[in-house]
Short mmCIF file of C-alpha atoms in Angstrom, two decimals:
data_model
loop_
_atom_site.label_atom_id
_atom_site.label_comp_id
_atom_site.label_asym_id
_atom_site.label_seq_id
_atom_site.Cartn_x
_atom_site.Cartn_y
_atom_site.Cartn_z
CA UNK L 1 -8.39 -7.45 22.10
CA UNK L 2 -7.40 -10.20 24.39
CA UNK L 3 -9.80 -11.21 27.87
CA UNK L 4 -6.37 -9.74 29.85
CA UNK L 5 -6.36 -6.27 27.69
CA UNK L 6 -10.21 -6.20 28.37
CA UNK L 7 -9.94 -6.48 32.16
CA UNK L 8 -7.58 -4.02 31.80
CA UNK L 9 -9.72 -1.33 30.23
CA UNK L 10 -12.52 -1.89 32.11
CA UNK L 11 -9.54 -0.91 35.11
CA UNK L 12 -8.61 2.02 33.21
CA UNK L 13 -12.60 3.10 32.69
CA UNK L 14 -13.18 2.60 36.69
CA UNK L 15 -9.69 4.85 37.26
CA UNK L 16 -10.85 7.69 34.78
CA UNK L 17 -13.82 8.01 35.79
CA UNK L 18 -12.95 8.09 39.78
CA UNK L 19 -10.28 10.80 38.79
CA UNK L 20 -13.12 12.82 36.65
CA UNK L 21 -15.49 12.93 39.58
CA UNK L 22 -12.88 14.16 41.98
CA UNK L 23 -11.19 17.17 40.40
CA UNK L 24 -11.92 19.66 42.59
CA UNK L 25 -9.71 17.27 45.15
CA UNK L 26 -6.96 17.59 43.06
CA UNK L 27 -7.17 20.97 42.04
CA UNK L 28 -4.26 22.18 44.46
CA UNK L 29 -1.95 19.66 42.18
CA UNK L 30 -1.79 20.93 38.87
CA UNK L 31 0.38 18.56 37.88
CA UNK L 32 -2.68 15.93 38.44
CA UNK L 33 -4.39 17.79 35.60
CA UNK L 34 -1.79 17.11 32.95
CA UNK L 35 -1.95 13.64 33.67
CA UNK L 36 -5.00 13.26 34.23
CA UNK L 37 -5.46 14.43 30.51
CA UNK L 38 -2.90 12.43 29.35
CA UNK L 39 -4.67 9.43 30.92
CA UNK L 40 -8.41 10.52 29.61
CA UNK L 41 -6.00 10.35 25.85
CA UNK L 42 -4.85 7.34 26.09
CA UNK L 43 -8.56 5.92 27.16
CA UNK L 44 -9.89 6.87 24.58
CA UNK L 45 -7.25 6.20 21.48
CA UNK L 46 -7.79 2.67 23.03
CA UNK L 47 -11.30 2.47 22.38
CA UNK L 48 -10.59 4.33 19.08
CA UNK L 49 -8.17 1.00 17.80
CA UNK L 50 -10.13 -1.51 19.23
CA UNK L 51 -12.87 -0.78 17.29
CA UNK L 52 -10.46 -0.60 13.78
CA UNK L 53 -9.43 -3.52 15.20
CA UNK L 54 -12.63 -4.95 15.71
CA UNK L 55 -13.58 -3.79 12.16
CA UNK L 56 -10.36 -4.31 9.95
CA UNK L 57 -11.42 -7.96 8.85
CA UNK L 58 -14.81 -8.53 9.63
CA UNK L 59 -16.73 -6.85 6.62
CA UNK L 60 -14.06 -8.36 4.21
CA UNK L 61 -14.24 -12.06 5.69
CA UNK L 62 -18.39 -11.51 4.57
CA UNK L 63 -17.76 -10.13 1.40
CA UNK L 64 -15.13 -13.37 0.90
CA UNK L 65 -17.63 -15.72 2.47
CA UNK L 66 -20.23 -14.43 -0.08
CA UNK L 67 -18.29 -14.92 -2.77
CA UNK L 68 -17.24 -18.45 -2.06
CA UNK L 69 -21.01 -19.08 -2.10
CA UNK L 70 -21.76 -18.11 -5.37
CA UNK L 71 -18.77 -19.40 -6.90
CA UNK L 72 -19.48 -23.02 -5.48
CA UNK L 73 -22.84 -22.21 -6.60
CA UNK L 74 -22.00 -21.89 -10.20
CA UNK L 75 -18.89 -24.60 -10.34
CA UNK L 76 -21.17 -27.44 -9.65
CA UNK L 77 -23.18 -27.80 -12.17
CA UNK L 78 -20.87 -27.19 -14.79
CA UNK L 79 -18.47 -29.97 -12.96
CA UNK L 80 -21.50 -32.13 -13.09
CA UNK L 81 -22.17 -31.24 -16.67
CA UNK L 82 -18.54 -32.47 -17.54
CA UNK L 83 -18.58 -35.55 -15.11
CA UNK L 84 -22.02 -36.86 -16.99
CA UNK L 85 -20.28 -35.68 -20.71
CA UNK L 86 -17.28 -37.66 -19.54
CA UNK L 87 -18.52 -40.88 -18.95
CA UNK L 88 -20.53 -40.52 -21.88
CA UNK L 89 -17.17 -40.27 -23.96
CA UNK L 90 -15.37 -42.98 -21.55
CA UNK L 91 -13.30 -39.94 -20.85
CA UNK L 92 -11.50 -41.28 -17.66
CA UNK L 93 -9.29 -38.68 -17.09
CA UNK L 94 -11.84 -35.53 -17.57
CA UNK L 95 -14.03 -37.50 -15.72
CA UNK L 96 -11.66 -38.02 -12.27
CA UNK L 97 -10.93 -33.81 -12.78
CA UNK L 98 -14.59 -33.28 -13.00
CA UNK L 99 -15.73 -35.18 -9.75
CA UNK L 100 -15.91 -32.81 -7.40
CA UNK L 101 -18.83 -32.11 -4.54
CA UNK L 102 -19.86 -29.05 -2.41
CA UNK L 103 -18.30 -30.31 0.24
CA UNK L 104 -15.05 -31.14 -1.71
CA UNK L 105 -14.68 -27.69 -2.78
CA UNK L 106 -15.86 -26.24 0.97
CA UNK L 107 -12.55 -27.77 2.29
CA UNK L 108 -9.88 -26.82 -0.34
CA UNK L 109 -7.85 -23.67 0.71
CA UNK L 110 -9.14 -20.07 -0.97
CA UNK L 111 -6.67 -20.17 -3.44
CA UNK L 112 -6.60 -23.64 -4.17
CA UNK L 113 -10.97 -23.42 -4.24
CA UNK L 114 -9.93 -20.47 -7.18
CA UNK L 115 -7.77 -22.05 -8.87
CA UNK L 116 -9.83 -25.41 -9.21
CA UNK L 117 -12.85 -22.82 -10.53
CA UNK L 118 -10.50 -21.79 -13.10
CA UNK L 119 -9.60 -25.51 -14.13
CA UNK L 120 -13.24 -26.39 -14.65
CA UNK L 121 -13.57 -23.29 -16.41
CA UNK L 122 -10.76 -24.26 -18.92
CA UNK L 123 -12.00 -27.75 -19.54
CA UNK L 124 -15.72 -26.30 -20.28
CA UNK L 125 -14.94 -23.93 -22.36
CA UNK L 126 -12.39 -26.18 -24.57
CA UNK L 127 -16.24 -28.77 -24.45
CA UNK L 128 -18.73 -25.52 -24.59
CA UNK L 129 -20.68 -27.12 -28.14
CA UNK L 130 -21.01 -30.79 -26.73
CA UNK L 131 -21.74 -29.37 -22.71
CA UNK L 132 -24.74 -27.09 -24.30
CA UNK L 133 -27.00 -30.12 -24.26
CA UNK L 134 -26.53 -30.62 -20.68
CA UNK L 135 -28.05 -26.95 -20.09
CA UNK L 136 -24.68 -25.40 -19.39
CA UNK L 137 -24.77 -21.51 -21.92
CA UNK L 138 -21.36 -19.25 -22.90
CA UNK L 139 -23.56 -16.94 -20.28
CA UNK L 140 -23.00 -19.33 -17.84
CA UNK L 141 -19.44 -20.18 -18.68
CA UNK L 142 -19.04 -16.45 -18.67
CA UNK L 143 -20.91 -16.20 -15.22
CA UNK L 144 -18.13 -18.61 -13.93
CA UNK L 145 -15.90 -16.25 -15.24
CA UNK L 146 -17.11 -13.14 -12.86
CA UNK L 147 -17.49 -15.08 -10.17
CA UNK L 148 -13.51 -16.25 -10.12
CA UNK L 149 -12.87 -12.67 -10.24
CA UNK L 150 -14.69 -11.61 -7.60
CA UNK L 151 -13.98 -14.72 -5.14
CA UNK L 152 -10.04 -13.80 -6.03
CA UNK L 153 -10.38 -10.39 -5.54
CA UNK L 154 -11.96 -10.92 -2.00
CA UNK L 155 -9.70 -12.78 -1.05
CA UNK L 156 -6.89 -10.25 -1.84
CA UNK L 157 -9.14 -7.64 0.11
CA UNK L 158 -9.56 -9.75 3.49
CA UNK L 159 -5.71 -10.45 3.08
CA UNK L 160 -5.48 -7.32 3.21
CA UNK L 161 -7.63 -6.69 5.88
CA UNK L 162 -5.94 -9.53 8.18
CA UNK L 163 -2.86 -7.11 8.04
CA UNK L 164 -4.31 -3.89 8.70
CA UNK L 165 -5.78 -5.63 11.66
CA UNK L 166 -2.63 -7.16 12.72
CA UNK L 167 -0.89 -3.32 12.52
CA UNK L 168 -3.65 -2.06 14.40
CA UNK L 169 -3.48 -4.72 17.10
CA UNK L 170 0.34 -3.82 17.48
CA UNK L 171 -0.40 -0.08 17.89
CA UNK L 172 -3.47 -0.91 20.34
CA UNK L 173 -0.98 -2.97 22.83
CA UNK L 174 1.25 0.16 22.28
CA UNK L 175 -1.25 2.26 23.71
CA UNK L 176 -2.01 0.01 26.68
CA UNK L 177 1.91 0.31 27.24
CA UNK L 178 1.78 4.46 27.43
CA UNK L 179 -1.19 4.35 29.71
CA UNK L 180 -0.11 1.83 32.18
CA UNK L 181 2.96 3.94 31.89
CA UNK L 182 1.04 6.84 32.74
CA UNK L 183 -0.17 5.24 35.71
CA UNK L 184 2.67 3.84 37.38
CA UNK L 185 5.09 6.67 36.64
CA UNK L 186 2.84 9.67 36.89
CA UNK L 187 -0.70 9.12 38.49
CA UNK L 188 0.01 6.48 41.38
CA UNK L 189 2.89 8.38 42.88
CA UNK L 190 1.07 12.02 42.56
CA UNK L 191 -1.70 9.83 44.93
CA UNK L 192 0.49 9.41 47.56
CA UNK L 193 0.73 13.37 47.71
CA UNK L 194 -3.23 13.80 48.40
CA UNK L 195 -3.12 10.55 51.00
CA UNK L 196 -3.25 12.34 54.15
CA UNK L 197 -5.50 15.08 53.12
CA UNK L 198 -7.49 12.37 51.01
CA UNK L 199 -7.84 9.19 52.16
CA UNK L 200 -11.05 7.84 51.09
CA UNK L 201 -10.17 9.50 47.83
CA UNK L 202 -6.66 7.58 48.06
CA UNK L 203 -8.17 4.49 48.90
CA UNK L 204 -11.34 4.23 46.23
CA UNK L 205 -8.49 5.30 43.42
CA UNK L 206 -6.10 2.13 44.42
CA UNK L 207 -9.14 -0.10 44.84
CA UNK L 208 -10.08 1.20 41.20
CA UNK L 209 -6.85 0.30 39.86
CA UNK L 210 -6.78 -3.29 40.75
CA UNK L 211 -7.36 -5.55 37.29
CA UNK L 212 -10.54 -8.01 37.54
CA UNK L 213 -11.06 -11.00 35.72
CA UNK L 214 -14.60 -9.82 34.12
CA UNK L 215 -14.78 -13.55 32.86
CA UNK L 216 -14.56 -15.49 36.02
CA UNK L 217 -17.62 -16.16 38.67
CA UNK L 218 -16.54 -16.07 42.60
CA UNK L 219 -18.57 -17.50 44.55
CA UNK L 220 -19.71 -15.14 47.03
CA UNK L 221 -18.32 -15.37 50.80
CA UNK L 222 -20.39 -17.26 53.22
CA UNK L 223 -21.72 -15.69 55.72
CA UNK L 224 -19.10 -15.54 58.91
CA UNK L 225 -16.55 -16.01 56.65
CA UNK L 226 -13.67 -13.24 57.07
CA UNK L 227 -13.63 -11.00 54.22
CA UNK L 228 -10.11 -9.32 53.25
CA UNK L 229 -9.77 -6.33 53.69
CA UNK L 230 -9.92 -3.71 50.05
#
């Protein structure tokens, strides 16, 4: 949710819950009670998406994160088992393919970080006899081999993830759009019926519905200084 859409909920909390504590000042309206439900709705459905929002991506971006980690955990030493075999054989080329570093693998792109796992896998396996004296087992090799899987699956799943969040995000700024509807077409001009009988109560709900900016500090007004009036 953006700092704007925020502001604009915390509005729409301060506007609910004005309208909730003054029923009975309504109650000669009924058509404030329809809306006023239709309002509470729309409150809530908004909390509702911005936590599946909120919640879409996050858990898969760990479970991808984790993965990474133990892949790069596991491709190193075998890459550094095949650098050290290649210069032993004056292997030039295996030994430019094998020279790779934590941090060289950190910055490649998920899919390019997979499919560099799965080249070192390759060239290990076709050198599995002569890389055993350098400590590296088929359970390792095999290791590498679960841990491609899983790093490509998670990847798939926070893909996945990124566009159930972008879907929700659409259908959240579709419910801002009904209850600012709502508002404007329904609640604000069934105000204007209670403002004689009801002006304090007419006043407090338009002072309510004025937007903040939660993230910005005013300084407060010095004393003698003319304040506006709400």
């Amino acid at each position: 949710m953006t700092n704007s859409h925020e502001n604009k909920l915390t509005m729409y909390e301060a506007v609910h819950s004005l309208l909730e504590a003054n029923k009975e000042k309504t109650a000669g309206l009924p058509a404030f009670a329809g809306s006023i439900a239709s309002f509470r709705e729309s409150v809530q459905s908004i909390k509702g998406k911005s936590r599946e929002v909120d919640e879409a991506a996050t858990g898969r971006t760990a479970a991808k994160n984790q993965a990474e980690d133990e892949l790069v955990s596991v491709v190193i030493p075998v890459a550094s088992a095949l650098f050290v075999h290649a210069g032993a054989q004056k292997d030039l080329p295996l030994r430019e393919k094998a020279s790779v570093s934590e941090t060289s693998l950190r910055r490649l792109r998920d899919t390019e970080l997979a499919s560099k796992a799965s080249s070192m896998l390759s060239l290990a396996n076709e050198r599995a006899t002569a890389l055993g004296t350098y400590g590296i087992t088929p359970a390792m090799l095999n290791d590498l081999q679960v841990k491609i899987t899983t790093f490509s699956g998670a990847i798939g799943e926070r893909e996945s993830g990124v566009a159930e969040r972008v879907g929700a995000r659409v259908n959240l700024f579709e419910l801002f759009d009904v209850a600012d509807k709502t508002l404007s077409e329904e609640l604000d001009p069934l105000m204007e019926l209670v403002r004689g009988s009801q002006r304090q109560f007419y006043n407090e709900y338009f002072a309510a519905r004025v937007i903040k900016d939660l993230g910005t500090r005013h300084r407060p007004a010095q004393e003698g200084t003319a304040k506006p009036n709400p």
